[in-house]
Amino acid sequence: MSSLRSDPSSSRVHPAPLLVDHFDRLPDPLLLLIFNRIADVKALGRCGVVSRRFRQLVPQVDAVLVRVDCVISDDESASPAALSDKARNPLASFFQAFLGNIVKPLQALGLFPGAKRAQSGPSSSSSSSLAVGSERDGEMDQGGVTHHSPTQVLKNFNEIRYLRIELPSGELGIDGGILLKWRADFGSTLDNCVILGASSVVRSEPLKNSVGSENGTDAGCVNDDNGSIPESFYTNGGLKLRVVWTISSLIAASARHYLLQPIIAEHKTLDSLVLTDADGQGVLCMNREQLEELRVKPLSASSASKRTLVPALNMRLWYAPHLELPDGVVLKGATLVAIRPSEQSGLKDMADGSWISTAFEEPYGTAARMLVKRRTYCLEMNSF
C-alpha cells in the first residue's frame, strides 16, 4: 500500500512568475527626455495611447514638432487634381493645411476635444488658415476630413518651450534651377529678413588653393568688377526679378507670422518658435523676447489680406554674376538682400553682419559671407 502513496512534494502548487513591466522602472524625467527627443506630435499622440502613465506624461514635453502633410484649397468643391496642384504652390492658398493620420491618436490622448466636420456649401469660410486633419476610413476627401487648428492640437501641451512647425513645401512657386531662400525674424512686426537668390546653381570642381575662399572674401568670384553690378542687370530684367523675389519672400514671411498668433497667445512658456518648410525655402524664427513682444504689442494686420503688415524698409543688396563656393557649388546671378525696418536700421546696424552671415546653413552661409564683402547697394521700400 505504501508503494501507491504519492509524493506530497510532487503535488505542490507553484505560483506563476510575475511579469515585470520594465518601463515602470524608468523614472518620469527619463521618459520625458525620450519624449522630447521624439518631438513629432503624431508619434507623441501614439505614445499617449500606450498607457495611462504615458498619457499623463506626454502633455509635459517641452519640445514639439508639427509636420504638415499637405496644403489644400478652402474651395471644398475643388477637384483632387486641383488640390494636388495647389499643394505644390501653397502661396495660392495660404495655408489650409491638413496633417494626415494625426487626429485619431491625439483624440485618444485627449489633446483636444471632439472633431468638427468640414462644412460644405455657401456657408463655408473662404479664408485660408492652418488646420490639422485626418483621413476617415482610409480616404482623404473633402467630405471625410475632420479639421483642427494647431492651437487645438497643441491645447493640452502645457509646457512647450521649443516649437517647430514644418510646411510640406515653400510658398513660392519658382522655376526649376532657381535658388531662393529666406529667413525672417519677427516680434510684433518684422525685425529683420535675409534673402539669398541665384538664377541657377551648378556644380564644378571644388576650389583649390584659393586664397581667401575660406574667410569669406571674393576669391570665388570670376570676372569680378570690384563688386559692381553690370549694366545688363538693369536692362535684361535682373533687377526686376530680384524685386519680385524680395516682395514674395516678405509676403510669405508676414503670412506665416499672422497665422501664429493663436499659438503664441496660448503657450506662454515658449522660448523658441520656428515655422519652416520641407523644401528649406523659408524660415520664420521668434525667440522668447520677440514672442513676449507680440503678446504685449499686437501686430498690425494688412488690410488687403490675412498677413502682418510689412513696415517701411531699408535694404542692402549685394550681387555677383558668378560666385563659386569652396565646395564646388557655383551660384550664377547670386544676390543677397538684407532687410531691416526703416525705424530700426542704421548704418552701424547694417555694418554688423553677424545676423546676415548666420542666416543660412552651409554652403549658403559661406555664400552670404562672400557676398557681403562686395559692393553694397541701398534700396528703400514703402510699407505694404
mmCIF file of C-alpha atoms in Angstrom:
data_model
loop_
_atom_site.group_PDB
_atom_site.id
_atom_site.type_symbol
_atom_site.label_atom_id
_atom_site.label_comp_id
_atom_site.label_asym_id
_atom_site.label_seq_id
_atom_site.Cartn_x
_atom_site.Cartn_y
_atom_site.Cartn_z
ATOM 1 C CA MET A 1 0.000 0.000 0.000
ATOM 2 C CA SER A 2 2.846 2.312 0.739
ATOM 3 C CA SER A 3 4.142 1.930 -2.808
ATOM 4 C CA LEU A 4 0.933 3.511 -4.165
ATOM 5 C CA ARG A 5 1.221 6.567 -1.952
ATOM 6 C CA SER A 6 2.045 9.755 -3.951
ATOM 7 C CA ASP A 7 4.881 12.033 -3.032
ATOM 8 C CA PRO A 8 3.396 15.139 -1.325
ATOM 9 C CA SER A 9 6.131 17.328 -2.781
ATOM 10 C CA SER A 10 5.083 16.475 -6.341
ATOM 11 C CA SER A 11 1.577 17.897 -5.861
ATOM 12 C CA ARG A 12 2.749 21.273 -4.574
ATOM 13 C CA VAL A 13 1.264 24.243 -6.472
ATOM 14 C CA HIS A 14 3.843 26.835 -7.659
ATOM 15 C CA PRO A 15 2.671 30.412 -8.403
ATOM 16 C CA ALA A 16 3.211 31.693 -11.950
ATOM 17 C CA PRO A 17 6.113 34.126 -12.256
ATOM 18 C CA LEU A 18 5.094 37.767 -12.232
ATOM 19 C CA LEU A 19 5.623 39.692 -15.496
ATOM 20 C CA VAL A 20 7.720 42.794 -14.974
ATOM 21 C CA ASP A 21 6.992 45.930 -16.996
ATOM 22 C CA HIS A 22 10.443 47.427 -17.289
ATOM 23 C CA PHE A 23 9.017 50.782 -18.360
ATOM 24 C CA ASP A 24 7.578 51.111 -14.850
ATOM 25 C CA ARG A 25 11.124 51.074 -13.545
ATOM 26 C CA LEU A 26 12.085 54.166 -15.602
ATOM 27 C CA PRO A 27 11.737 57.481 -13.762
ATOM 28 C CA ASP A 28 9.470 60.154 -15.218
ATOM 29 C CA PRO A 29 12.342 62.570 -16.069
ATOM 30 C CA LEU A 30 13.964 59.893 -18.243
ATOM 31 C CA LEU A 31 10.701 59.179 -20.073
ATOM 32 C CA LEU A 32 10.202 62.907 -20.663
ATOM 33 C CA LEU A 33 13.723 63.104 -22.069
ATOM 34 C CA ILE A 34 12.813 60.312 -24.515
ATOM 35 C CA PHE A 35 9.542 62.009 -25.484
ATOM 36 C CA ASN A 36 11.365 65.301 -26.057
ATOM 37 C CA ARG A 37 13.758 63.514 -28.411
ATOM 38 C CA ILE A 38 10.760 62.081 -30.281
ATOM 39 C CA ALA A 39 9.170 65.573 -30.538
ATOM 40 C CA ASP A 40 6.933 64.683 -33.521
ATOM 41 C CA VAL A 41 3.348 65.370 -32.482
ATOM 42 C CA LYS A 42 1.986 62.336 -34.365
ATOM 43 C CA ALA A 43 4.385 59.956 -32.641
ATOM 44 C CA LEU A 44 3.651 61.569 -29.267
ATOM 45 C CA GLY A 45 -0.051 61.051 -29.879
ATOM 46 C CA ARG A 46 0.549 57.355 -30.461
ATOM 47 C CA CYS A 47 2.750 57.125 -27.364
ATOM 48 C CA GLY A 48 -0.074 58.589 -25.338
ATOM 49 C CA VAL A 49 -2.390 55.652 -26.038
ATOM 50 C CA VAL A 50 0.132 53.074 -24.776
ATOM 51 C CA SER A 51 -0.617 53.520 -21.086
ATOM 52 C CA ARG A 52 -2.202 55.813 -18.556
ATOM 53 C CA ARG A 53 1.234 56.879 -17.374
ATOM 54 C CA PHE A 54 2.337 57.835 -20.891
ATOM 55 C CA ARG A 55 -0.889 59.744 -21.365
ATOM 56 C CA GLN A 56 -0.125 61.835 -18.294
ATOM 57 C CA LEU A 57 3.488 62.457 -19.284
ATOM 58 C CA VAL A 58 3.160 63.334 -22.983
ATOM 59 C CA PRO A 59 1.477 66.733 -22.373
ATOM 60 C CA GLN A 60 4.516 67.705 -20.263
ATOM 61 C CA VAL A 61 7.044 67.561 -23.118
ATOM 62 C CA ASP A 62 8.796 70.859 -23.858
ATOM 63 C CA ALA A 63 9.876 70.217 -27.479
ATOM 64 C CA VAL A 64 7.250 69.578 -30.170
ATOM 65 C CA LEU A 65 7.485 69.201 -33.943
ATOM 66 C CA VAL A 66 4.366 69.524 -36.125
ATOM 67 C CA ARG A 67 4.768 68.348 -39.720
ATOM 68 C CA VAL A 68 2.102 69.457 -42.191
ATOM 69 C CA ASP A 69 1.435 66.711 -44.740
ATOM 70 C CA CYS A 70 -0.311 68.670 -47.484
ATOM 71 C CA VAL A 71 -1.834 72.042 -48.293
ATOM 72 C CA ILE A 72 -5.277 72.237 -49.877
ATOM 73 C CA SER A 73 -7.592 74.986 -51.007
ATOM 74 C CA ASP A 74 -10.515 76.279 -48.993
ATOM 75 C CA ASP A 75 -12.676 75.594 -52.058
ATOM 76 C CA GLU A 76 -14.380 72.357 -50.994
ATOM 77 C CA SER A 77 -15.628 71.715 -54.499
ATOM 78 C CA ALA A 78 -12.137 71.672 -55.977
ATOM 79 C CA SER A 79 -11.113 68.555 -57.836
ATOM 80 C CA PRO A 80 -8.383 66.251 -56.470
ATOM 81 C CA ALA A 81 -6.134 67.315 -59.348
ATOM 82 C CA ALA A 82 -6.570 70.964 -58.444
ATOM 83 C CA LEU A 83 -5.824 70.205 -54.824
ATOM 84 C CA SER A 84 -2.665 68.405 -55.847
ATOM 85 C CA ASP A 85 -1.524 71.408 -57.895
ATOM 86 C CA LYS A 86 -2.175 73.814 -55.021
ATOM 87 C CA ALA A 87 -0.285 71.556 -52.643
ATOM 88 C CA ARG A 88 2.836 72.353 -54.633
ATOM 89 C CA ASN A 89 2.060 76.058 -54.814
ATOM 90 C CA PRO A 90 0.900 76.942 -51.296
ATOM 91 C CA LEU A 91 1.105 80.693 -51.914
ATOM 92 C CA ALA A 92 -2.065 80.353 -53.990
ATOM 93 C CA SER A 93 -3.973 79.102 -50.930
ATOM 94 C CA PHE A 94 -2.239 80.422 -47.786
ATOM 95 C CA PHE A 95 -2.275 77.936 -45.738
ATOM 96 C CA GLN A 96 -5.173 75.462 -45.482
ATOM 97 C CA ALA A 97 -3.131 72.619 -44.026
ATOM 98 C CA PHE A 98 -4.097 69.097 -43.079
ATOM 99 C CA LEU A 99 -1.965 66.678 -41.090
ATOM 100 C CA GLY A 100 -2.959 63.155 -42.171
ATOM 101 C CA ASN A 101 -3.247 60.324 -39.643
ATOM 102 C CA ILE A 102 -2.726 62.624 -36.678
ATOM 103 C CA VAL A 103 -6.127 63.355 -35.169
ATOM 104 C CA LYS A 104 -7.169 59.869 -34.049
ATOM 105 C CA PRO A 105 -4.175 59.228 -31.748
ATOM 106 C CA LEU A 106 -4.364 62.767 -30.407
ATOM 107 C CA GLN A 107 -8.080 62.394 -29.728
ATOM 108 C CA ALA A 108 -7.377 59.167 -27.876
ATOM 109 C CA LEU A 109 -4.750 61.025 -25.881
ATOM 110 C CA GLY A 110 -7.296 63.736 -25.122
ATOM 111 C CA LEU A 111 -5.156 66.509 -26.551
ATOM 112 C CA PHE A 112 -8.149 68.303 -27.996
ATOM 113 C CA PRO A 113 -11.944 67.999 -27.908
ATOM 114 C CA GLY A 114 -14.258 66.325 -30.381
ATOM 115 C CA ALA A 115 -13.745 66.872 -34.089
ATOM 116 C CA LYS A 116 -15.534 69.448 -36.179
ATOM 117 C CA ARG A 117 -16.536 68.123 -39.566
ATOM 118 C CA ALA A 118 -15.737 70.077 -42.697
ATOM 119 C CA GLN A 119 -18.742 72.030 -43.866
ATOM 120 C CA SER A 120 -19.662 72.410 -47.481
ATOM 121 C CA GLY A 121 -21.816 74.829 -49.361
ATOM 122 C CA PRO A 122 -22.123 78.599 -49.300
ATOM 123 C CA SER A 123 -21.618 78.827 -45.565
ATOM 124 C CA SER A 124 -18.029 77.557 -45.793
ATOM 125 C CA SER A 125 -15.393 80.117 -44.992
ATOM 126 C CA SER A 126 -13.450 81.409 -47.963
ATOM 127 C CA SER A 127 -10.440 82.430 -45.889
ATOM 128 C CA SER A 128 -7.328 80.293 -45.550
ATOM 129 C CA SER A 129 -5.802 79.095 -42.318
ATOM 130 C CA LEU A 130 -3.545 76.471 -40.828
ATOM 131 C CA ALA A 131 -5.545 73.388 -39.943
ATOM 132 C CA VAL A 132 -4.981 69.814 -38.872
ATOM 133 C CA GLY A 133 -6.975 66.999 -40.455
ATOM 134 C CA SER A 134 -7.175 63.233 -40.558
ATOM 135 C CA GLU A 135 -8.315 60.605 -43.016
ATOM 136 C CA ARG A 136 -11.616 58.936 -42.358
ATOM 137 C CA ASP A 137 -11.892 55.262 -43.300
ATOM 138 C CA GLY A 138 -8.583 55.455 -45.119
ATOM 139 C CA GLU A 139 -9.726 58.053 -47.673
ATOM 140 C CA MET A 140 -8.747 61.687 -47.889
ATOM 141 C CA ASP A 141 -11.628 63.602 -49.391
ATOM 142 C CA GLN A 142 -13.465 66.805 -48.668
ATOM 143 C CA GLY A 143 -16.478 65.063 -47.143
ATOM 144 C CA GLY A 144 -14.475 62.812 -44.818
ATOM 145 C CA VAL A 145 -11.892 65.143 -43.296
ATOM 146 C CA THR A 146 -12.020 66.444 -39.758
ATOM 147 C CA HIS A 147 -10.474 69.852 -39.200
ATOM 148 C CA HIS A 148 -8.413 71.145 -36.286
ATOM 149 C CA SER A 149 -6.186 74.163 -35.947
ATOM 150 C CA PRO A 150 -2.677 73.753 -34.498
ATOM 151 C CA THR A 151 -3.993 75.641 -31.467
ATOM 152 C CA GLN A 152 -6.403 72.770 -30.812
ATOM 153 C CA VAL A 153 -3.795 70.095 -31.484
ATOM 154 C CA LEU A 154 -1.373 71.703 -29.031
ATOM 155 C CA LYS A 155 -4.009 72.719 -26.489
ATOM 156 C CA ASN A 156 -3.071 70.246 -23.757
ATOM 157 C CA PHE A 157 0.679 70.535 -24.263
ATOM 158 C CA ASN A 158 1.084 72.921 -21.380
ATOM 159 C CA GLU A 159 4.879 73.185 -21.041
ATOM 160 C CA ILE A 160 6.121 73.680 -24.621
ATOM 161 C CA ARG A 161 9.356 75.645 -24.826
ATOM 162 C CA TYR A 162 10.563 74.747 -28.318
ATOM 163 C CA LEU A 163 8.006 74.502 -31.118
ATOM 164 C CA ARG A 164 8.815 73.772 -34.749
ATOM 165 C CA ILE A 165 6.170 73.670 -37.478
ATOM 166 C CA GLU A 166 7.143 72.352 -40.895
ATOM 167 C CA LEU A 167 5.081 73.000 -44.022
ATOM 168 C CA PRO A 168 5.229 70.460 -46.892
ATOM 169 C CA SER A 169 6.836 72.921 -49.292
ATOM 170 C CA GLY A 170 7.774 76.558 -49.747
ATOM 171 C CA GLU A 171 5.052 79.026 -50.646
ATOM 172 C CA LEU A 172 6.891 80.482 -53.618
ATOM 173 C CA GLY A 173 6.457 78.534 -56.838
ATOM 174 C CA ILE A 174 9.790 79.099 -58.583
ATOM 175 C CA ASP A 175 11.151 77.660 -61.811
ATOM 176 C CA GLY A 176 13.497 74.701 -61.669
ATOM 177 C CA GLY A 177 17.143 75.595 -61.159
ATOM 178 C CA ILE A 178 16.457 78.904 -59.387
ATOM 179 C CA LEU A 179 17.693 79.210 -55.823
ATOM 180 C CA LEU A 180 15.597 81.246 -53.396
ATOM 181 C CA LYS A 181 15.986 81.096 -49.627
ATOM 182 C CA TRP A 182 14.890 83.479 -46.913
ATOM 183 C CA ARG A 183 14.998 83.811 -43.155
ATOM 184 C CA ALA A 184 12.904 86.307 -41.213
ATOM 185 C CA ASP A 185 12.813 87.230 -37.529
ATOM 186 C CA PHE A 186 9.634 88.741 -36.121
ATOM 187 C CA GLY A 187 8.442 90.307 -32.909
ATOM 188 C CA SER A 188 5.153 92.156 -33.192
ATOM 189 C CA THR A 189 6.401 93.147 -36.645
ATOM 190 C CA LEU A 190 9.355 92.329 -38.881
ATOM 191 C CA ASP A 191 12.717 92.631 -37.104
ATOM 192 C CA ASN A 192 14.906 91.556 -40.000
ATOM 193 C CA CYS A 193 14.907 89.410 -43.126
ATOM 194 C CA VAL A 194 17.720 87.972 -45.236
ATOM 195 C CA ILE A 195 17.103 86.678 -48.761
ATOM 196 C CA LEU A 196 19.552 84.687 -50.856
ATOM 197 C CA GLY A 197 18.795 84.047 -54.528
ATOM 198 C CA ALA A 198 20.517 82.854 -57.676
ATOM 199 C CA SER A 199 19.300 82.441 -61.243
ATOM 200 C CA SER A 200 20.925 78.986 -61.379
ATOM 201 C CA VAL A 201 23.020 76.615 -59.283
ATOM 202 C CA VAL A 202 25.627 74.359 -60.883
ATOM 203 C CA ARG A 203 28.439 72.216 -59.530
ATOM 204 C CA SER A 204 32.051 72.355 -60.628
ATOM 205 C CA GLU A 205 35.329 71.121 -59.188
ATOM 206 C CA PRO A 206 35.903 72.414 -55.639
ATOM 207 C CA LEU A 207 38.174 75.432 -55.314
ATOM 208 C CA LYS A 208 41.792 74.531 -54.552
ATOM 209 C CA ASN A 209 44.463 76.812 -53.122
ATOM 210 C CA SER A 210 42.109 79.796 -53.380
ATOM 211 C CA VAL A 211 43.408 82.490 -51.080
ATOM 212 C CA GLY A 212 40.556 83.950 -49.066
ATOM 213 C CA SER A 213 37.940 81.365 -50.075
ATOM 214 C CA GLU A 214 37.672 80.151 -46.509
ATOM 215 C CA ASN A 215 37.368 83.531 -44.847
ATOM 216 C CA GLY A 216 34.528 84.863 -46.956
ATOM 217 C CA THR A 217 36.382 87.085 -49.440
ATOM 218 C CA ASP A 218 35.844 87.291 -53.170
ATOM 219 C CA ALA A 219 38.238 84.511 -54.151
ATOM 220 C CA GLY A 220 35.328 82.613 -55.700
ATOM 221 C CA CYS A 221 34.166 85.463 -57.932
ATOM 222 C CA VAL A 222 35.038 85.061 -61.592
ATOM 223 C CA ASN A 223 35.417 88.094 -63.875
ATOM 224 C CA ASP A 224 34.962 90.322 -60.861
ATOM 225 C CA ASP A 225 34.362 94.027 -61.479
ATOM 226 C CA ASN A 226 35.075 95.135 -57.905
ATOM 227 C CA GLY A 227 31.584 94.052 -56.902
ATOM 228 C CA SER A 228 29.849 96.404 -59.343
ATOM 229 C CA ILE A 229 26.553 95.373 -60.881
ATOM 230 C CA PRO A 230 26.843 95.175 -64.699
ATOM 231 C CA GLU A 231 24.638 97.393 -66.851
ATOM 232 C CA SER A 232 22.884 94.315 -68.279
ATOM 233 C CA PHE A 233 21.489 93.610 -64.796
ATOM 234 C CA TYR A 234 19.196 96.622 -65.184
ATOM 235 C CA THR A 235 18.262 96.118 -68.830
ATOM 236 C CA ASN A 236 17.582 92.382 -69.016
ATOM 237 C CA GLY A 237 15.102 92.224 -66.126
ATOM 238 C CA GLY A 238 17.607 91.076 -63.499
ATOM 239 C CA LEU A 239 16.765 93.844 -61.034
ATOM 240 C CA LYS A 240 13.022 93.425 -61.561
ATOM 241 C CA LEU A 241 13.307 89.695 -60.835
ATOM 242 C CA ARG A 242 15.154 90.373 -57.576
ATOM 243 C CA VAL A 243 12.461 92.833 -56.511
ATOM 244 C CA VAL A 244 9.826 90.150 -57.151
ATOM 245 C CA TRP A 245 11.837 87.659 -55.105
ATOM 246 C CA THR A 246 12.082 90.153 -52.251
ATOM 247 C CA ILE A 247 8.402 91.116 -52.173
ATOM 248 C CA SER A 248 7.261 87.485 -52.498
ATOM 249 C CA SER A 249 9.514 86.372 -49.651
ATOM 250 C CA LEU A 250 8.264 89.192 -47.414
ATOM 251 C CA ILE A 251 4.634 88.333 -48.166
ATOM 252 C CA ALA A 252 5.267 84.659 -47.384
ATOM 253 C CA ALA A 253 7.006 85.548 -44.109
ATOM 254 C CA SER A 254 4.314 88.001 -42.997
ATOM 255 C CA ALA A 255 1.543 85.496 -43.777
ATOM 256 C CA ARG A 256 3.273 82.835 -41.685
ATOM 257 C CA HIS A 257 3.669 85.306 -38.822
ATOM 258 C CA TYR A 258 -0.015 86.254 -38.903
ATOM 259 C CA LEU A 259 -1.113 82.634 -38.591
ATOM 260 C CA LEU A 260 0.976 82.030 -35.476
ATOM 261 C CA GLN A 261 -0.914 84.480 -33.246
ATOM 262 C CA PRO A 262 -3.254 81.968 -31.530
ATOM 263 C CA ILE A 263 -0.417 79.569 -30.722
ATOM 264 C CA ILE A 264 1.747 82.335 -29.265
ATOM 265 C CA ALA A 265 -1.129 83.646 -27.144
ATOM 266 C CA GLU A 266 -1.948 80.167 -25.836
ATOM 267 C CA HIS A 267 1.567 78.959 -24.997
ATOM 268 C CA LYS A 268 3.275 81.491 -22.759
ATOM 269 C CA THR A 269 6.100 79.067 -21.892
ATOM 270 C CA LEU A 270 7.545 79.218 -25.412
ATOM 271 C CA ASP A 271 11.228 80.101 -25.699
ATOM 272 C CA SER A 272 11.553 79.458 -29.435
ATOM 273 C CA LEU A 273 9.133 79.130 -32.327
ATOM 274 C CA VAL A 274 10.200 78.182 -35.864
ATOM 275 C CA LEU A 275 7.922 77.887 -38.895
ATOM 276 C CA THR A 276 9.789 76.355 -41.811
ATOM 277 C CA ASP A 277 9.105 74.127 -44.816
ATOM 278 C CA ALA A 278 10.382 70.783 -46.086
ATOM 279 C CA ASP A 279 11.992 72.457 -49.120
ATOM 280 C CA GLY A 280 14.146 74.643 -46.890
ATOM 281 C CA GLN A 281 12.909 77.696 -48.784
ATOM 282 C CA GLY A 282 11.903 79.930 -45.899
ATOM 283 C CA VAL A 283 12.360 80.031 -42.133
ATOM 284 C CA LEU A 284 10.457 82.276 -39.722
ATOM 285 C CA CYS A 285 12.013 82.489 -36.249
ATOM 286 C CA MET A 286 10.896 84.023 -32.970
ATOM 287 C CA ASN A 287 12.845 83.942 -29.708
ATOM 288 C CA ARG A 288 11.450 84.449 -26.233
ATOM 289 C CA GLU A 289 11.794 88.260 -26.262
ATOM 290 C CA GLN A 290 10.107 88.504 -29.660
ATOM 291 C CA LEU A 291 7.291 86.190 -28.563
ATOM 292 C CA GLU A 292 6.690 88.299 -25.475
ATOM 293 C CA GLU A 293 6.730 91.469 -27.576
ATOM 294 C CA LEU A 294 3.905 90.111 -29.743
ATOM 295 C CA ARG A 295 1.814 89.279 -26.681
ATOM 296 C CA VAL A 296 2.261 92.791 -25.275
ATOM 297 C CA LYS A 297 2.049 94.700 -28.551
ATOM 298 C CA PRO A 298 -0.465 93.215 -31.016
ATOM 299 C CA LEU A 299 0.590 93.064 -34.643
ATOM 300 C CA SER A 300 -0.718 95.382 -37.346
ATOM 301 C CA ALA A 301 -2.573 93.386 -39.975
ATOM 302 C CA SER A 302 -2.605 94.169 -43.672
ATOM 303 C CA SER A 303 -5.959 95.435 -44.873
ATOM 304 C CA ALA A 304 -5.619 93.541 -48.153
ATOM 305 C CA SER A 305 -5.040 90.012 -46.850
ATOM 306 C CA LYS A 306 -4.569 87.946 -43.729
ATOM 307 C CA ARG A 307 -0.934 88.711 -43.026
ATOM 308 C CA THR A 308 1.118 91.006 -40.862
ATOM 309 C CA LEU A 309 1.682 94.484 -42.266
ATOM 310 C CA VAL A 310 5.230 94.854 -43.590
ATOM 311 C CA PRO A 311 6.679 98.194 -42.361
ATOM 312 C CA ALA A 312 8.718 100.652 -44.417
ATOM 313 C CA LEU A 313 12.075 99.046 -45.081
ATOM 314 C CA ASN A 314 15.724 99.826 -45.676
ATOM 315 C CA MET A 315 17.534 97.201 -47.729
ATOM 316 C CA ARG A 316 21.104 96.386 -48.649
ATOM 317 C CA LEU A 317 21.785 94.370 -51.804
ATOM 318 C CA TRP A 318 24.921 92.516 -52.888
ATOM 319 C CA TYR A 319 25.326 90.880 -56.285
ATOM 320 C CA ALA A 320 27.826 88.610 -58.035
ATOM 321 C CA PRO A 321 27.350 87.407 -61.651
ATOM 322 C CA HIS A 322 29.297 84.236 -60.826
ATOM 323 C CA LEU A 323 30.008 83.048 -57.274
ATOM 324 C CA GLU A 324 31.965 79.839 -56.779
ATOM 325 C CA LEU A 325 31.919 78.329 -53.299
ATOM 326 C CA PRO A 326 34.730 76.255 -51.800
ATOM 327 C CA ASP A 327 32.750 73.002 -52.155
ATOM 328 C CA GLY A 328 32.376 73.487 -55.919
ATOM 329 C CA VAL A 329 28.826 74.884 -55.946
ATOM 330 C CA VAL A 330 28.521 77.809 -58.378
ATOM 331 C CA LEU A 331 25.782 80.421 -57.965
ATOM 332 C CA LYS A 332 25.053 82.363 -61.127
ATOM 333 C CA GLY A 333 23.465 85.746 -60.601
ATOM 334 C CA ALA A 334 23.982 85.382 -56.840
ATOM 335 C CA THR A 335 22.047 88.005 -54.881
ATOM 336 C CA LEU A 336 21.873 88.717 -51.167
ATOM 337 C CA VAL A 337 19.338 91.146 -49.675
ATOM 338 C CA ALA A 338 19.432 92.216 -46.015
ATOM 339 C CA ILE A 339 16.304 93.969 -44.763
ATOM 340 C CA ARG A 340 15.507 95.996 -41.651
ATOM 341 C CA PRO A 341 12.559 98.272 -40.830
ATOM 342 C CA SER A 342 13.455 101.881 -41.597
ATOM 343 C CA GLU A 343 12.907 102.981 -37.998
ATOM 344 C CA GLN A 344 15.357 100.362 -36.727
ATOM 345 C CA SER A 345 18.069 100.202 -39.364
ATOM 346 C CA GLY A 346 21.131 102.373 -39.135
ATOM 347 C CA LEU A 347 24.409 102.185 -40.965
ATOM 348 C CA LYS A 348 26.116 100.759 -37.892
ATOM 349 C CA ASP A 349 23.411 98.127 -37.510
ATOM 350 C CA MET A 350 23.728 97.074 -41.148
ATOM 351 C CA ALA A 351 27.516 97.055 -40.888
ATOM 352 C CA ASP A 352 27.295 94.419 -38.156
ATOM 353 C CA GLY A 353 26.726 91.498 -40.492
ATOM 354 C CA SER A 354 26.523 88.721 -37.901
ATOM 355 C CA TRP A 355 22.760 88.329 -38.344
ATOM 356 C CA ILE A 356 23.275 88.206 -42.117
ATOM 357 C CA SER A 357 26.152 85.737 -42.289
ATOM 358 C CA THR A 358 24.489 83.309 -39.861
ATOM 359 C CA ALA A 359 21.076 83.324 -41.549
ATOM 360 C CA PHE A 360 21.653 80.206 -43.675
ATOM 361 C CA GLU A 361 23.118 76.759 -43.267
ATOM 362 C CA GLU A 362 26.088 75.684 -45.345
ATOM 363 C CA PRO A 363 27.028 76.025 -48.111
ATOM 364 C CA TYR A 364 24.770 79.082 -48.337
ATOM 365 C CA GLY A 365 26.159 80.651 -45.169
ATOM 366 C CA THR A 366 29.516 80.815 -46.945
ATOM 367 C CA ALA A 367 27.819 82.406 -49.958
ATOM 368 C CA ALA A 368 26.340 85.125 -47.727
ATOM 369 C CA ARG A 369 29.722 85.846 -46.128
ATOM 370 C CA MET A 370 31.346 86.119 -49.556
ATOM 371 C CA LEU A 371 28.661 88.421 -50.930
ATOM 372 C CA VAL A 372 28.712 90.930 -48.048
ATOM 373 C CA LYS A 373 32.370 91.654 -48.871
ATOM 374 C CA ARG A 374 31.313 93.082 -52.217
ATOM 375 C CA ARG A 375 29.954 96.493 -53.099
ATOM 376 C CA THR A 376 26.757 97.385 -51.265
ATOM 377 C CA TYR A 377 23.676 98.862 -52.935
ATOM 378 C CA CYS A 378 20.977 100.602 -50.896
ATOM 379 C CA LEU A 379 17.242 100.415 -51.543
ATOM 380 C CA GLU A 380 14.105 101.518 -49.781
ATOM 381 C CA MET A 381 10.593 100.123 -49.813
ATOM 382 C CA ASN A 382 7.321 101.532 -48.522
ATOM 383 C CA SER A 383 5.066 99.682 -46.136
ATOM 384 C CA PHE A 384 2.640 97.193 -47.699
#
